[in-house]
């Protein structure tokens, strides 16, 4: 890939809404992405390889558990800092951001929010330092948008639980040391259970042939009579609301992250358009190209303001599931549209790995699907404004 010349667009002076700490966190993450992610990521994506060497650096910049208190190894930052980190990391690659979303919001968050003190002490510091990589198993082959139908289950065997079933499409699975798995007990109630690599009957086959998120490892979690110690059950919350509350946190990070991918595509297209000469003038001088750029910066500006406001609500403990859902849907939708338009602006060069745009575009096809599809998020907003669920 060409060298990383990224300059962040800020058309409405959103920077003025950030504290000095926010700006420092963003600058540190951006510098790290420019130095460690941009030079290698295209090669890893082309080879569909997971860049494990980034794990330590992600931990060092605080991207594993940014808002988890320092006593458990987290960075103890606020929600806007968390959002800015996800923005900068996804500016580099959605797959690298995925690794952080899963680790922070889908593994560390449920252990922090619903785990016992022993579970927190045992797992959180190692997850924060990157010594452990985690995954989150909710989706099953026959239950994606409708996780309440899951069939993965566990039985109480007296001194342990016996876990059976399978999860599919699980980020980090092939490399994960621990998995927070959602399964039904004998009464059909959903619980979170921590499964550790090495437990007999637990396997994590990798999912191949993805055209999207190629630098993120995806796999299955398969449980064949896995004996799980009773102390690995998350005691603090049960029911579908438990995993859905984790999704709130991860969707919030994605809402910021996708803006980062959009900013990278816009910045690349703007620079290219000013330099690329056709018909004896820069293509940036043609009205049709200016329309594309004008629409991109407008949508990026609206999304930047939306996620900033969502961050302030989240800091105050007031962000609702529906508000987070709207921001996740909007950011990913505008990012995908911007990636497609930006790719066209680069002509033939846009389809190559010399530029980041095509990789972002393909990655965003996963981002628009996971953590609730675009359509499911439309239905969440629809339910919120009408009071009538239209899922079933
Ligand atoms: P519904 O009846 O609406 O709710 C069931 C119970 O949960 C409560 N609840 C919540 N609680 C806390 N936080 C939330 N956000 C909550 N949303 C709902 C709700 O009050 C209810 O409680 P109770 O006490 O009445 O039982 O559930 P439903 O079955 O009708 O489903 C609603 C729907 C469709 C919105 C939900 O299932 C959904 O969001 N589906 C999408 C599935 C999804 O997003 N899967 C993501 C899997 S993880 C992933 O993709 C990771 S990718 C990570 C990466 O690589 O970055
Ligand atoms: P389906 O639910 O089968 O949906 C198919 C289509 O039907 C979609 O367009 C959907 O919008 C539509 N649809 C479904 N229900 C309705 C309805 N009621 N009304 C209208 N339209 C509807 N899951 C995890 O648990 N952990 C992970 O770490 C994880 N990582 C992932 C990584 C990648 C790369 C991908 C692609 C997925 C990942 N997922 C993960 C799974 C992801 O959350 C699901 O793919 C997603 O929730 C959609 O489920 P599905 O693929 O089964 O699609």
Coordinates of C-alpha atoms and ligand atoms in Angstrom, one line a residue:
X1 CA 0.0 0.0 0.0
X2 CA 1.1 3.6 -0.7
X3 CA 2.4 5.4 2.4
X4 CA -0.3 6.6 4.9
X5 CA -0.9 10.3 4.3
X6 CA -4.2 10.4 6.2
X7 CA -5.5 13.8 7.3
X8 CA -8.6 13.8 9.4
X9 CA -11.5 15.8 7.9
X10 CA -13.2 18.1 10.5
X11 CA -15.6 20.3 8.6
X12 CA -17.6 21.6 11.6
X13 CA -14.8 21.9 14.1
X14 CA -15.9 18.8 16.1
X15 CA -12.4 18.9 17.6
X16 CA -13.5 21.8 19.7
X17 CA -16.0 19.5 21.4
X18 CA -13.2 17.2 22.6
X19 CA -11.1 17.4 25.7
X20 CA -7.3 17.5 25.8
X21 CA -7.4 13.9 27.0
X22 CA -9.6 12.9 24.1
X23 CA -7.2 14.5 21.6
X24 CA -4.2 12.8 23.2
X25 CA -5.9 9.4 23.1
X26 CA -6.8 9.9 19.5
X27 CA -3.3 11.1 18.5
X28 CA -1.6 8.2 20.2
X29 CA -3.9 5.7 18.5
X30 CA -3.6 7.4 15.1
X31 CA 0.2 7.4 15.3
X32 CA 0.2 3.7 16.3
X33 CA -2.1 2.9 13.3
X34 CA 0.1 4.8 10.9
X35 CA 3.2 3.1 12.2
X36 CA 2.0 -0.5 12.8
X37 CA -1.2 -1.1 10.9
X38 CA -1.1 0.8 7.6
X39 CA 2.3 -0.6 6.4
X40 CA 1.2 -4.3 6.8
X41 CA -2.5 -4.5 6.7
X42 CA -3.0 -4.8 2.9
X43 CA -0.6 -7.7 2.7
X44 CA -2.4 -9.5 5.6
X45 CA -5.8 -8.9 4.0
X46 CA -4.6 -10.2 0.6
X47 CA -3.3 -13.3 2.3
X48 CA -6.3 -13.6 4.6
X49 CA -4.0 -13.8 7.6
X50 CA -4.6 -12.5 11.1
X51 CA -1.8 -10.1 12.2
X52 CA -1.2 -11.6 15.6
X53 CA 1.8 -9.3 16.1
X54 CA -0.6 -6.3 16.5
X55 CA -2.2 -7.8 19.7
X56 CA 0.5 -6.5 22.0
X57 CA 0.4 -3.0 20.5
X58 CA -3.4 -2.8 20.7
X59 CA -3.1 -3.7 24.4
X60 CA -0.4 -1.1 24.8
X61 CA -2.4 1.7 23.3
X62 CA -5.3 0.8 25.6
X63 CA -7.6 -0.6 23.0
X64 CA -8.5 -3.7 25.1
X65 CA -10.9 -2.5 27.7
X66 CA -10.5 1.3 27.3
X67 CA -13.4 1.9 29.6
X68 CA -12.8 -0.9 32.0
X69 CA -11.4 0.4 35.4
X70 CA -7.6 0.4 35.8
X71 CA -7.9 -2.0 38.8
X72 CA -8.8 -4.8 36.3
X73 CA -6.1 -3.7 33.8
X74 CA -8.4 -1.5 31.7
X75 CA -7.5 2.1 30.6
X76 CA -10.3 3.6 32.7
X77 CA -11.2 6.1 30.0
X78 CA -14.6 7.6 29.1
X79 CA -16.8 6.6 26.3
X80 CA -15.7 9.3 23.8
X81 CA -12.1 8.1 24.2
X82 CA -13.3 4.6 23.5
X83 CA -15.1 5.8 20.4
X84 CA -12.2 7.8 19.2
X85 CA -9.9 4.8 19.5
X86 CA -12.3 2.6 17.5
X87 CA -12.5 5.4 14.9
X88 CA -8.8 5.5 14.5
X89 CA -8.3 1.7 14.5
X90 CA -11.1 1.2 11.9
X91 CA -9.6 4.0 9.8
X92 CA -6.8 1.5 9.5
X93 CA -8.9 -1.6 9.1
X94 CA -12.3 -2.8 10.2
X95 CA -10.9 -6.3 11.0
X96 CA -8.4 -4.9 13.5
X97 CA -11.2 -2.9 15.1
X98 CA -13.3 -6.1 15.2
X99 CA -10.6 -7.7 17.3
X100 CA -10.8 -4.8 19.8
X101 CA -14.6 -4.7 19.8
X102 CA -14.9 -8.3 20.7
X103 CA -12.1 -8.2 23.3
X104 CA -13.4 -5.1 25.0
X105 CA -17.2 -5.0 24.7
X106 CA -18.1 -8.6 24.1
X107 CA -15.6 -10.4 26.4
X108 CA -14.2 -8.0 29.0
X109 CA -17.5 -6.1 29.4
X110 CA -19.7 -9.1 30.3
X111 CA -17.0 -10.5 32.7
X112 CA -16.7 -7.0 34.2
X113 CA -20.5 -6.4 34.4
X114 CA -21.8 -9.9 35.2
X115 CA -18.8 -11.8 36.4
X116 CA -17.8 -12.8 40.0
X117 CA -14.8 -11.1 41.6
X118 CA -12.8 -14.2 41.0
X119 CA -13.6 -14.3 37.3
X120 CA -12.7 -10.6 37.0
X121 CA -9.4 -11.1 38.7
X122 CA -8.6 -14.2 36.7
X123 CA -9.5 -13.0 33.2
X124 CA -9.7 -9.2 32.9
X125 CA -6.0 -8.3 33.4
X126 CA -4.9 -11.0 31.0
X127 CA -7.4 -9.8 28.4
X128 CA -6.4 -6.2 28.9
X129 CA -2.7 -7.0 28.4
X130 CA -3.3 -9.2 25.3
X131 CA -2.0 -12.3 27.0
X132 CA -5.5 -13.8 26.4
X133 CA -7.5 -13.2 23.3
X134 CA -11.3 -13.6 23.7
X135 CA -14.3 -14.4 21.5
X136 CA -18.1 -14.1 22.0
X137 CA -20.4 -16.8 20.9
X138 CA -24.0 -15.8 20.3
X139 CA -24.8 -16.6 16.7
X140 CA -25.6 -20.2 15.7
X141 CA -26.0 -21.7 12.2
X142 CA -29.8 -21.5 12.4
X143 CA -30.1 -18.4 14.8
X144 CA -28.5 -15.2 13.6
X145 CA -30.8 -12.2 13.8
X146 CA -33.0 -14.2 16.2
X147 CA -30.6 -15.4 18.9
X148 CA -33.4 -16.2 21.3
X149 CA -33.9 -19.5 19.4
X150 CA -30.4 -20.7 20.2
X151 CA -30.0 -24.4 20.9
X152 CA -26.6 -24.5 22.5
X153 CA -27.3 -25.8 26.0
X154 CA -25.7 -26.9 29.2
X155 CA -26.8 -29.4 31.8
X156 CA -26.1 -29.3 35.6
X157 CA -24.0 -32.5 36.3
X158 CA -23.6 -31.7 40.0
X159 CA -20.0 -30.7 40.2
X160 CA -19.8 -29.3 36.6
X161 CA -21.8 -28.2 33.6
X162 CA -21.9 -30.2 30.4
X163 CA -22.0 -27.9 27.3
X164 CA -23.2 -29.0 23.9
X165 CA -23.9 -27.1 20.6
X166 CA -22.1 -24.9 18.1
X167 CA -21.6 -21.2 17.4
X168 CA -20.9 -19.8 13.9
X169 CA -19.3 -16.7 12.5
X170 CA -17.3 -16.0 15.6
X171 CA -14.6 -13.3 15.4
X172 CA -11.2 -14.2 16.9
X173 CA -12.4 -17.8 17.5
X174 CA -9.4 -19.6 15.9
X175 CA -7.0 -17.7 18.1
X176 CA -9.1 -17.3 21.2
X177 CA -7.9 -18.4 24.6
X178 CA -11.3 -17.9 26.2
X179 CA -14.9 -17.6 24.8
X180 CA -17.9 -16.0 26.5
X181 CA -20.6 -18.4 25.2
X182 CA -24.4 -17.9 25.5
X183 CA -26.3 -21.1 26.1
X184 CA -29.6 -22.3 27.6
X185 CA -29.9 -24.2 30.8
X186 CA -32.4 -27.0 31.3
X187 CA -35.2 -24.5 31.9
X188 CA -34.4 -22.8 28.6
X189 CA -32.9 -19.7 30.3
X190 CA -29.9 -18.0 28.5
X191 CA -26.7 -17.7 30.6
X192 CA -23.2 -16.6 29.8
X193 CA -20.5 -19.2 30.4
X194 CA -16.7 -18.8 30.1
X195 CA -15.1 -21.6 28.0
X196 CA -11.3 -21.9 28.0
X197 CA -9.1 -23.3 25.3
X198 CA -7.9 -26.8 26.2
X199 CA -11.2 -27.9 27.7
X200 CA -11.9 -31.4 26.2
X201 CA -14.5 -31.4 23.5
X202 CA -14.0 -27.7 22.7
X203 CA -12.8 -26.9 19.1
X204 CA -12.6 -23.7 17.0
X205 CA -12.4 -24.5 13.3
X206 CA -11.6 -21.5 11.1
X207 CA -14.0 -20.1 8.5
X208 CA -12.3 -19.7 5.1
X209 CA -13.1 -18.1 1.8
X210 CA -14.2 -14.8 3.1
X211 CA -14.0 -11.8 0.7
X212 CA -14.5 -9.5 3.7
X213 CA -12.6 -8.9 7.0
X214 CA -9.8 -10.9 5.6
X215 CA -7.3 -9.7 8.2
X216 CA -9.7 -10.8 11.0
X217 CA -9.9 -14.5 12.0
X218 CA -13.4 -15.9 12.0
X219 CA -14.5 -19.4 13.1
X220 CA -16.8 -21.7 14.8
X221 CA -17.0 -22.6 18.5
X222 CA -18.0 -26.3 18.7
X223 CA -18.9 -27.9 22.1
X224 CA -19.1 -31.7 22.2
X225 CA -19.8 -32.7 25.8
X226 CA -17.5 -30.0 27.2
X227 CA -17.1 -30.2 31.0
X228 CA -17.2 -26.6 32.2
X229 CA -16.4 -25.9 35.9
X230 CA -19.4 -24.3 37.7
X231 CA -17.3 -21.3 38.7
X232 CA -17.2 -20.3 34.9
X233 CA -20.9 -19.4 34.8
X234 CA -21.4 -15.6 34.8
X235 CA -23.5 -15.1 37.9
X236 CA -24.6 -11.5 37.5
X237 CA -27.3 -11.7 34.8
X238 CA -29.3 -14.2 32.7
X239 CA -31.8 -13.9 29.9
X240 CA -31.3 -12.6 26.3
X241 CA -30.9 -9.1 27.8
X242 CA -27.5 -10.1 29.0
X243 CA -25.8 -10.6 25.6
X244 CA -27.9 -7.8 24.1
X245 CA -26.5 -5.4 26.6
X246 CA -23.0 -6.3 25.5
X247 CA -24.0 -5.6 21.9
X248 CA -25.0 -2.1 23.0
X249 CA -21.4 -1.5 23.9
X250 CA -19.9 -3.1 20.8
X251 CA -22.4 -1.4 18.4
X252 CA -21.5 1.9 20.0
X253 CA -17.8 1.3 19.2
X254 CA -18.8 0.3 15.6
X255 CA -20.8 3.6 15.2
X256 CA -17.5 5.4 15.7
X257 CA -15.3 2.9 13.9
X258 CA -17.3 3.1 10.6
X259 CA -16.9 6.8 10.6
X260 CA -13.1 6.2 10.6
X261 CA -13.4 4.0 7.6
X262 CA -15.5 6.6 5.8
X263 CA -12.9 9.3 6.7
X264 CA -10.1 7.3 5.2
X265 CA -12.0 6.7 1.9
X266 CA -12.9 10.4 1.6
X267 CA -9.4 11.6 2.4
X268 CA -7.9 9.1 -0.1
X269 CA -10.4 10.1 -2.8
X270 CA -9.9 13.9 -2.2
X271 CA -6.1 13.6 -2.5
X272 CA -6.3 11.4 -5.6
X273 CA -8.8 13.7 -7.3
X274 CA -6.6 16.7 -6.8
X275 CA -3.6 14.9 -8.3
X276 CA -5.2 12.8 -11.1
X277 CA -5.2 14.7 -14.5
X278 CA -7.7 13.8 -17.2
X279 CA -8.7 16.1 -20.1
X280 CA -5.8 18.4 -19.0
X281 CA -7.1 19.2 -15.5
X282 CA -7.4 17.5 -12.1
X283 CA -10.5 15.4 -11.9
X284 CA -11.3 17.3 -8.7
X285 CA -12.3 20.2 -11.0
X286 CA -15.2 18.3 -12.6
X287 CA -18.7 18.9 -11.2
X288 CA -19.6 15.2 -11.0
X289 CA -16.5 14.5 -8.8
X290 CA -17.2 17.5 -6.6
X291 CA -20.7 16.3 -6.1
X292 CA -19.4 13.0 -4.8
X293 CA -16.9 14.8 -2.5
X294 CA -19.5 17.3 -1.2
X295 CA -21.9 14.5 -0.4
X296 CA -19.2 12.5 1.4
X297 CA -18.0 15.3 3.6
X298 CA -21.6 16.2 4.4
X299 CA -22.4 12.7 5.6
X300 CA -19.1 12.3 7.5
X301 CA -19.8 15.6 9.3
X302 CA -23.4 14.5 10.2
X303 CA -22.1 11.2 11.5
X304 CA -19.2 12.8 13.5
X305 CA -21.7 15.0 15.3
X306 CA -24.1 12.0 15.9
X307 CA -21.5 9.8 17.4
X308 CA -20.0 12.6 19.5
X309 CA -23.5 13.3 20.9
X310 CA -24.1 9.6 21.5
X311 CA -20.8 9.5 23.4
X312 CA -21.9 12.3 25.7
X313 CA -25.2 10.5 26.3
X314 CA -23.3 7.3 27.0
X315 CA -20.9 9.0 29.4
X316 CA -24.0 10.2 31.3
X317 CA -25.5 6.6 31.3
X318 CA -28.4 7.9 29.1
X319 CA -27.8 6.3 25.7
X320 CA -30.6 4.0 24.8
X321 CA -30.3 0.7 22.8
X322 CA -32.4 2.4 20.1
X323 CA -30.1 5.4 19.9
X324 CA -27.0 3.2 19.7
X325 CA -28.7 1.1 17.1
X326 CA -29.5 4.1 14.9
X327 CA -25.9 5.4 15.1
X328 CA -24.5 1.9 14.2
X329 CA -26.8 1.7 11.2
X330 CA -26.2 5.2 10.0
X331 CA -22.4 5.2 10.3
X332 CA -22.1 1.9 8.5
X333 CA -24.5 2.9 5.8
X334 CA -22.8 6.2 5.0
X335 CA -19.3 4.5 5.2
X336 CA -20.4 1.8 2.6
X337 CA -21.8 4.5 0.3
X338 CA -18.7 6.6 0.6
X339 CA -16.4 3.6 0.0
X340 CA -18.3 2.7 -3.2
X341 CA -18.2 6.3 -4.5
X342 CA -14.6 6.8 -3.5
X343 CA -13.6 3.6 -5.2
X344 CA -15.2 4.9 -8.5
X345 CA -13.3 8.2 -8.1
X346 CA -10.0 6.3 -8.3
X347 CA -11.0 4.6 -11.5
X348 CA -9.0 1.4 -12.2
X349 CA -6.6 2.2 -9.3
X350 CA -9.5 1.9 -6.9
X351 CA -9.7 -1.8 -7.3
X352 CA -6.1 -2.4 -6.3
X353 CA -4.5 -2.9 -2.9
X354 CA -2.3 0.2 -3.6
X355 CA -5.1 2.1 -1.9
X356 CA -7.2 1.2 1.1
X357 CA -10.7 1.9 -0.3
X358 CA -11.6 -1.5 -1.8
X359 CA -10.5 -3.2 1.4
X360 CA -12.7 -0.9 3.4
X361 CA -15.6 -1.5 1.1
X362 CA -15.3 -5.3 1.3
X363 CA -14.8 -5.1 5.1
X364 CA -17.9 -2.9 5.5
X365 CA -20.1 -5.7 4.0
X366 CA -19.4 -7.6 7.2
X367 CA -19.8 -4.6 9.4
X368 CA -23.3 -3.9 7.9
X369 CA -24.2 -7.5 8.7
X370 CA -22.7 -8.2 12.1
X371 CA -23.9 -6.8 15.5
X372 CA -27.4 -6.7 13.9
X373 CA -28.0 -6.3 10.2
X374 CA -29.0 -3.0 8.6
X375 CA -32.6 -4.3 8.4
X376 CA -32.7 -5.4 12.0
X377 CA -31.5 -1.9 13.1
X378 CA -34.2 -0.3 11.0
X379 CA -36.7 -2.5 12.8
X380 CA -35.3 -1.5 16.2
X381 CA -35.8 2.2 15.3
X382 CA -39.3 1.3 13.9
X383 CA -40.2 -0.4 17.1
X384 CA -38.9 2.5 19.2
X385 CA -40.9 5.1 17.4
X386 CA -44.1 3.1 17.0
X387 CA -44.0 0.9 20.1
X388 CA -44.8 -2.1 17.9
X389 CA -42.2 -4.8 17.3
X390 CA -42.2 -6.0 13.7
X391 CA -39.6 -8.7 14.0
X392 CA -41.9 -11.7 14.2
Ligands
LIG1 P1 -36.6 -8.9 22.9 O1 -37.9 -9.6 23.4 O2 -36.7 -7.5 22.3 O3 -35.7 -8.8 24.2 C1 -35.4 -9.9 25.0 C2 -35.0 -9.4 26.4 O4 -33.8 -8.6 26.3 C3 -34.1 -7.3 26.8 N1 -33.3 -6.4 25.9 C4 -32.2 -5.8 26.3 N2 -31.6 -5.8 27.5 C5 -30.4 -5.1 27.6 N3 -29.9 -4.4 26.6 C6 -30.5 -4.4 25.4 N4 -29.9 -3.8 24.3 C7 -31.7 -5.1 25.2 N5 -32.5 -5.3 24.2 C8 -33.5 -6.1 24.6 C9 -35.6 -7.1 26.6 O5 -36.1 -6.1 27.4 C10 -36.1 -8.5 26.9 O6 -36.0 -8.6 28.3 P2 -37.1 -9.5 29.1 O7 -36.8 -9.3 30.6 O8 -38.5 -8.9 28.8 O9 -36.9 -10.9 28.6 O10 -35.8 -9.9 22.0 P3 -36.2 -10.5 20.6 O11 -35.9 -11.9 20.6 O12 -37.5 -10.0 20.1 O13 -35.0 -9.9 19.6 C11 -34.9 -8.5 19.4 C12 -33.8 -8.3 18.4 C13 -34.1 -8.8 17.0 C14 -33.6 -6.7 18.3 C15 -32.5 -8.9 18.9 O14 -32.5 -10.2 19.0 C16 -31.3 -8.5 18.0 O15 -30.7 -7.5 18.3 N6 -30.9 -9.3 17.0 C17 -29.7 -9.1 16.3 C18 -28.7 -10.1 16.7 C19 -27.3 -9.6 16.8 O16 -27.1 -8.4 16.7 N7 -26.3 -10.5 16.9 C20 -25.0 -10.0 17.0 C21 -24.1 -11.2 17.3 S1 -22.5 -10.7 18.0 C22 -21.7 -10.1 16.6 O17 -22.2 -10.0 15.6 C23 -20.3 -9.8 16.9 S2 -19.4 -9.2 15.6 C24 -18.2 -8.4 16.4 C25 -17.1 -7.9 15.6 O18 -16.3 -8.7 15.0 O19 -16.8 -6.7 15.7
LIG2 P1 -30.0 -13.9 9.1 O1 -30.5 -13.6 10.4 O2 -30.3 -15.3 8.5 O3 -30.5 -12.8 8.1 C1 -30.6 -12.9 6.7 C2 -31.3 -11.7 6.1 O4 -32.6 -11.7 6.6 C3 -30.7 -10.4 6.6 O5 -30.7 -9.5 5.5 C4 -31.6 -9.9 7.7 O6 -31.6 -8.5 7.8 C5 -32.9 -10.5 7.2 N1 -33.9 -10.6 8.3 C6 -33.7 -11.5 9.4 N2 -34.8 -11.3 10.2 C7 -35.6 -10.4 9.7 C8 -36.8 -9.8 10.1 N3 -37.4 -10.1 11.2 N4 -37.3 -8.9 9.3 C9 -36.7 -8.5 8.1 N5 -35.6 -9.0 7.7 C10 -35.0 -9.9 8.5 N6 -21.7 -13.5 15.8 C11 -21.3 -13.7 17.1 O7 -22.1 -14.2 17.9 N7 -20.0 -13.4 17.5 C12 -19.1 -12.9 16.6 O8 -18.0 -12.6 17.0 C13 -19.5 -12.6 15.3 N8 -18.6 -12.2 14.4 C14 -19.0 -12.1 13.1 C15 -18.0 -11.8 12.1 C16 -18.3 -11.8 10.7 C17 -17.3 -11.6 9.7 C18 -19.7 -12.0 10.3 C19 -20.1 -11.9 8.9 C20 -20.6 -12.3 11.3 C21 -20.3 -12.4 12.7 N9 -21.3 -12.7 13.6 C22 -20.9 -12.9 14.9 C23 -22.6 -13.1 13.2 C24 -23.5 -11.9 12.9 O9 -23.9 -11.3 14.1 C25 -24.7 -12.5 12.1 O10 -24.2 -12.8 10.8 C26 -25.8 -11.5 12.0 O11 -26.4 -11.2 13.3 C27 -26.9 -11.9 11.0 O12 -27.3 -13.3 11.2 P2 -27.3 -14.3 9.9 O13 -26.0 -14.1 9.2 O14 -27.7 -15.6 10.5 O15 -28.4 -13.7 9.0

